[in-house]
Amino acid sequence: MCSRSSSSSSSRGSSIVVAEEVEVVVVVVVVVVVVVIVVVVVVVVVVVVVVVVVVVVVVVVVVVVVVVVVVVVVVVVVVVVVVLVVVVVVEVGVVVVVVAEVVEVVVVLLLLVVVVVVEEVVVVVVVVVVVVVVVVVVVVVVVVVVVVVVVVVEVVVVEVETAATTTTTAAVVVAVIEVLIVVCYVIS
């Protein structure tokens, strides 16, 4: 009788020690996961801010270029109209040639504006695509890290589960669920 009660009390004592060790491991894993997620989120935010600044600068440059080109077009058209009026006064036969030249100049300038705007839009699209790719890669890395950490925690729980009591197992399961809740909350 005495030997049975002493062995059962020693197994309870070892179960309590194992349960405390499992709780420490779970806390450490939770802290590591949270730190990794915070670092990744900070990196993503910095990348997004940098990209937004670059895109804003590109858009400002595009607007400035377009305004300059439009001003040049307007000035050229005004000059050409003045010349045309002078030519009409001087000689009617040259009017057709001058009108053709004006149309050609205006078309070339408008094509130049279109080319410049298209080039800048392409640059902005490329920047946005790069940002999206970086964000997707970062999210995938975070998910992989979280999955690896959760798998490691589950392996530790399974190993400890064999030596622990039902109460310890329930505490470990609750701790793992808390880790998953924290991870899902941070990711969302």
Coordinates of C-alpha atoms in Angstrom, one line a residue, residues 8-185:
S8 CA 1.5 7.7 -7.6
S9 CA 2.5 10.8 -5.7
S10 CA 5.9 10.8 -7.5
S11 CA 4.2 10.4 -10.9
R12 CA 1.9 13.4 -10.1
G13 CA 5.0 15.4 -9.2
S14 CA 6.7 14.6 -12.4
S15 CA 3.5 15.5 -14.3
I16 CA 3.4 18.9 -12.7
V17 CA 7.1 19.5 -13.6
V18 CA 6.4 18.4 -17.2
A19 CA 3.3 20.7 -17.3
E20 CA 5.4 23.7 -16.1
E21 CA 8.1 22.9 -18.8
V22 CA 5.4 22.7 -21.5
E23 CA 4.0 26.1 -20.4
V24 CA 7.4 27.7 -20.5
V25 CA 8.0 26.3 -24.0
V26 CA 4.6 27.5 -25.2
V27 CA 5.3 31.0 -23.8
V28 CA 8.7 31.1 -25.5
V29 CA 7.2 30.0 -28.8
V30 CA 4.4 32.6 -28.5
V31 CA 7.0 35.4 -27.8
V32 CA 9.1 34.3 -30.8
V33 CA 6.1 34.1 -33.2
V34 CA 4.9 37.6 -32.1
V35 CA 8.4 39.1 -32.5
V36 CA 8.8 37.6 -35.9
I37 CA 5.4 38.9 -37.0
V38 CA 6.1 42.4 -35.6
V39 CA 9.4 42.5 -37.5
V40 CA 7.8 41.4 -40.7
V41 CA 5.0 43.9 -40.4
V42 CA 7.5 46.7 -39.8
V43 CA 9.5 45.7 -42.8
V44 CA 6.4 45.6 -45.0
V45 CA 5.2 49.0 -43.7
V46 CA 8.6 50.5 -44.5
V47 CA 8.7 49.0 -48.0
V48 CA 5.1 50.2 -48.7
V49 CA 6.0 53.8 -47.5
V50 CA 9.1 53.9 -49.6
V51 CA 7.2 52.7 -52.7
V52 CA 4.4 55.2 -52.1
V53 CA 7.0 58.0 -51.9
V54 CA 8.6 56.8 -55.1
V55 CA 5.2 56.6 -56.9
V56 CA 4.2 60.1 -55.7
V57 CA 7.5 61.5 -56.9
V58 CA 7.0 59.8 -60.3
V59 CA 3.5 61.2 -60.6
V60 CA 4.7 64.7 -59.7
V61 CA 7.4 64.4 -62.4
V62 CA 4.8 63.2 -64.9
V63 CA 2.5 66.1 -64.1
V64 CA 5.3 68.6 -64.5
V65 CA 6.4 67.1 -67.8
V66 CA 2.9 67.1 -69.2
V67 CA 2.4 70.7 -68.1
V68 CA 5.6 71.8 -69.7
V69 CA 4.7 69.9 -72.9
V70 CA 1.3 71.5 -73.0
V71 CA 2.7 74.9 -72.4
V72 CA 5.2 74.3 -75.3
V73 CA 2.3 73.1 -77.5
V74 CA 0.2 76.2 -76.7
V75 CA 3.1 78.6 -77.4
V76 CA 4.0 76.8 -80.7
V77 CA 0.3 77.0 -81.8
V78 CA 0.1 80.7 -80.9
V79 CA 3.3 81.4 -82.8
V80 CA 2.1 79.4 -85.8
V81 CA -1.3 81.1 -85.8
V82 CA 0.4 84.5 -85.7
V83 CA 2.7 83.5 -88.6
L84 CA -0.3 82.1 -90.4
V85 CA -2.1 85.4 -90.1
V86 CA 0.9 87.3 -91.4
V87 CA 1.3 84.8 -94.3
V88 CA -2.4 85.2 -95.1
V89 CA -1.9 88.9 -95.3
V90 CA 1.2 88.6 -97.4
E91 CA 0.4 85.7 -99.7
V92 CA -2.7 83.5 -99.9
G93 CA -0.9 80.7 -101.8
V94 CA 1.4 79.9 -98.8
V95 CA -1.6 79.4 -96.4
V96 CA -2.1 75.7 -97.4
V97 CA 1.6 74.9 -96.8
V98 CA 1.6 76.8 -93.4
V99 CA -1.6 75.0 -92.3
A100 CA -0.1 71.6 -93.1
E101 CA 3.0 72.5 -91.1
V102 CA 0.9 73.7 -88.2
V103 CA -1.0 70.4 -88.2
E104 CA 2.2 68.4 -88.4
V105 CA 3.8 70.3 -85.5
V106 CA 0.7 69.9 -83.3
V107 CA 0.4 66.2 -84.1
V108 CA 4.1 65.6 -83.3
L109 CA 3.8 67.5 -80.0
L110 CA 0.7 65.6 -79.0
L111 CA 2.3 62.3 -79.8
L112 CA 5.3 63.4 -77.7
V113 CA 2.9 64.1 -74.8
V114 CA 1.3 60.7 -75.2
V115 CA 4.6 58.9 -75.3
V116 CA 5.8 60.7 -72.2
V117 CA 2.7 60.0 -70.2
V118 CA 2.6 56.3 -71.3
E119 CA 6.3 55.9 -70.3
E120 CA 5.6 57.3 -66.8
V121 CA 2.4 55.2 -66.4
V122 CA 4.5 52.1 -67.3
V123 CA 7.0 53.1 -64.6
V124 CA 4.3 53.5 -62.0
V125 CA 2.7 50.2 -63.0
V126 CA 6.1 48.4 -62.7
V127 CA 6.6 50.0 -59.2
V128 CA 3.2 48.9 -58.1
V129 CA 3.8 45.3 -59.4
V130 CA 7.1 45.2 -57.5
V131 CA 5.4 46.3 -54.3
V132 CA 2.7 43.7 -54.7
V133 CA 5.3 41.0 -55.3
V134 CA 7.3 42.0 -52.2
V135 CA 4.2 42.1 -50.0
V136 CA 3.1 38.6 -51.3
V137 CA 6.6 37.2 -50.6
V138 CA 6.7 38.7 -47.1
V139 CA 3.3 37.3 -46.3
V140 CA 4.3 33.9 -47.6
V141 CA 7.4 33.9 -45.5
V142 CA 5.4 34.9 -42.4
V143 CA 2.9 32.1 -43.1
V144 CA 5.7 29.6 -43.5
V145 CA 7.4 30.7 -40.3
V146 CA 4.1 30.5 -38.4
V147 CA 3.3 27.0 -39.8
V148 CA 6.8 25.8 -38.8
V149 CA 6.5 27.2 -35.3
V150 CA 3.1 25.7 -34.9
V151 CA 4.3 22.3 -36.1
V152 CA 7.3 22.5 -33.7
V153 CA 4.9 23.3 -30.8
E154 CA 2.6 20.5 -31.7
V155 CA 5.6 18.0 -31.9
V156 CA 6.7 19.2 -28.4
V157 CA 3.2 18.8 -27.1
V158 CA 2.9 15.3 -28.5
E159 CA 6.2 14.3 -26.9
V160 CA 5.3 15.8 -23.6
E161 CA 1.7 14.4 -23.8
T162 CA 2.9 10.9 -23.3
A163 CA 4.4 11.7 -19.9
A164 CA 1.8 14.2 -18.7
T165 CA -1.7 13.8 -17.2
T166 CA -5.0 14.6 -18.9
T167 CA -5.0 18.0 -17.2
T168 CA -1.5 18.8 -18.5
T169 CA -2.6 17.8 -22.0
A170 CA -5.7 20.0 -21.8
A171 CA -3.4 23.0 -20.7
V172 CA -1.1 22.3 -23.6
V173 CA -3.9 22.2 -26.1
V174 CA -5.3 25.4 -24.7
A175 CA -1.9 27.1 -24.9
V176 CA -1.5 26.0 -28.6
I177 CA -5.0 27.3 -29.4
E178 CA -4.0 30.6 -27.8
V179 CA -0.9 30.7 -29.9
L180 CA -2.9 30.1 -33.1
I181 CA -5.5 32.8 -32.1
V182 CA -2.7 35.3 -31.5
V183 CA -1.0 34.4 -34.9
C184 CA -4.3 34.6 -36.8
Y185 CA -5.2 38.0 -35.1

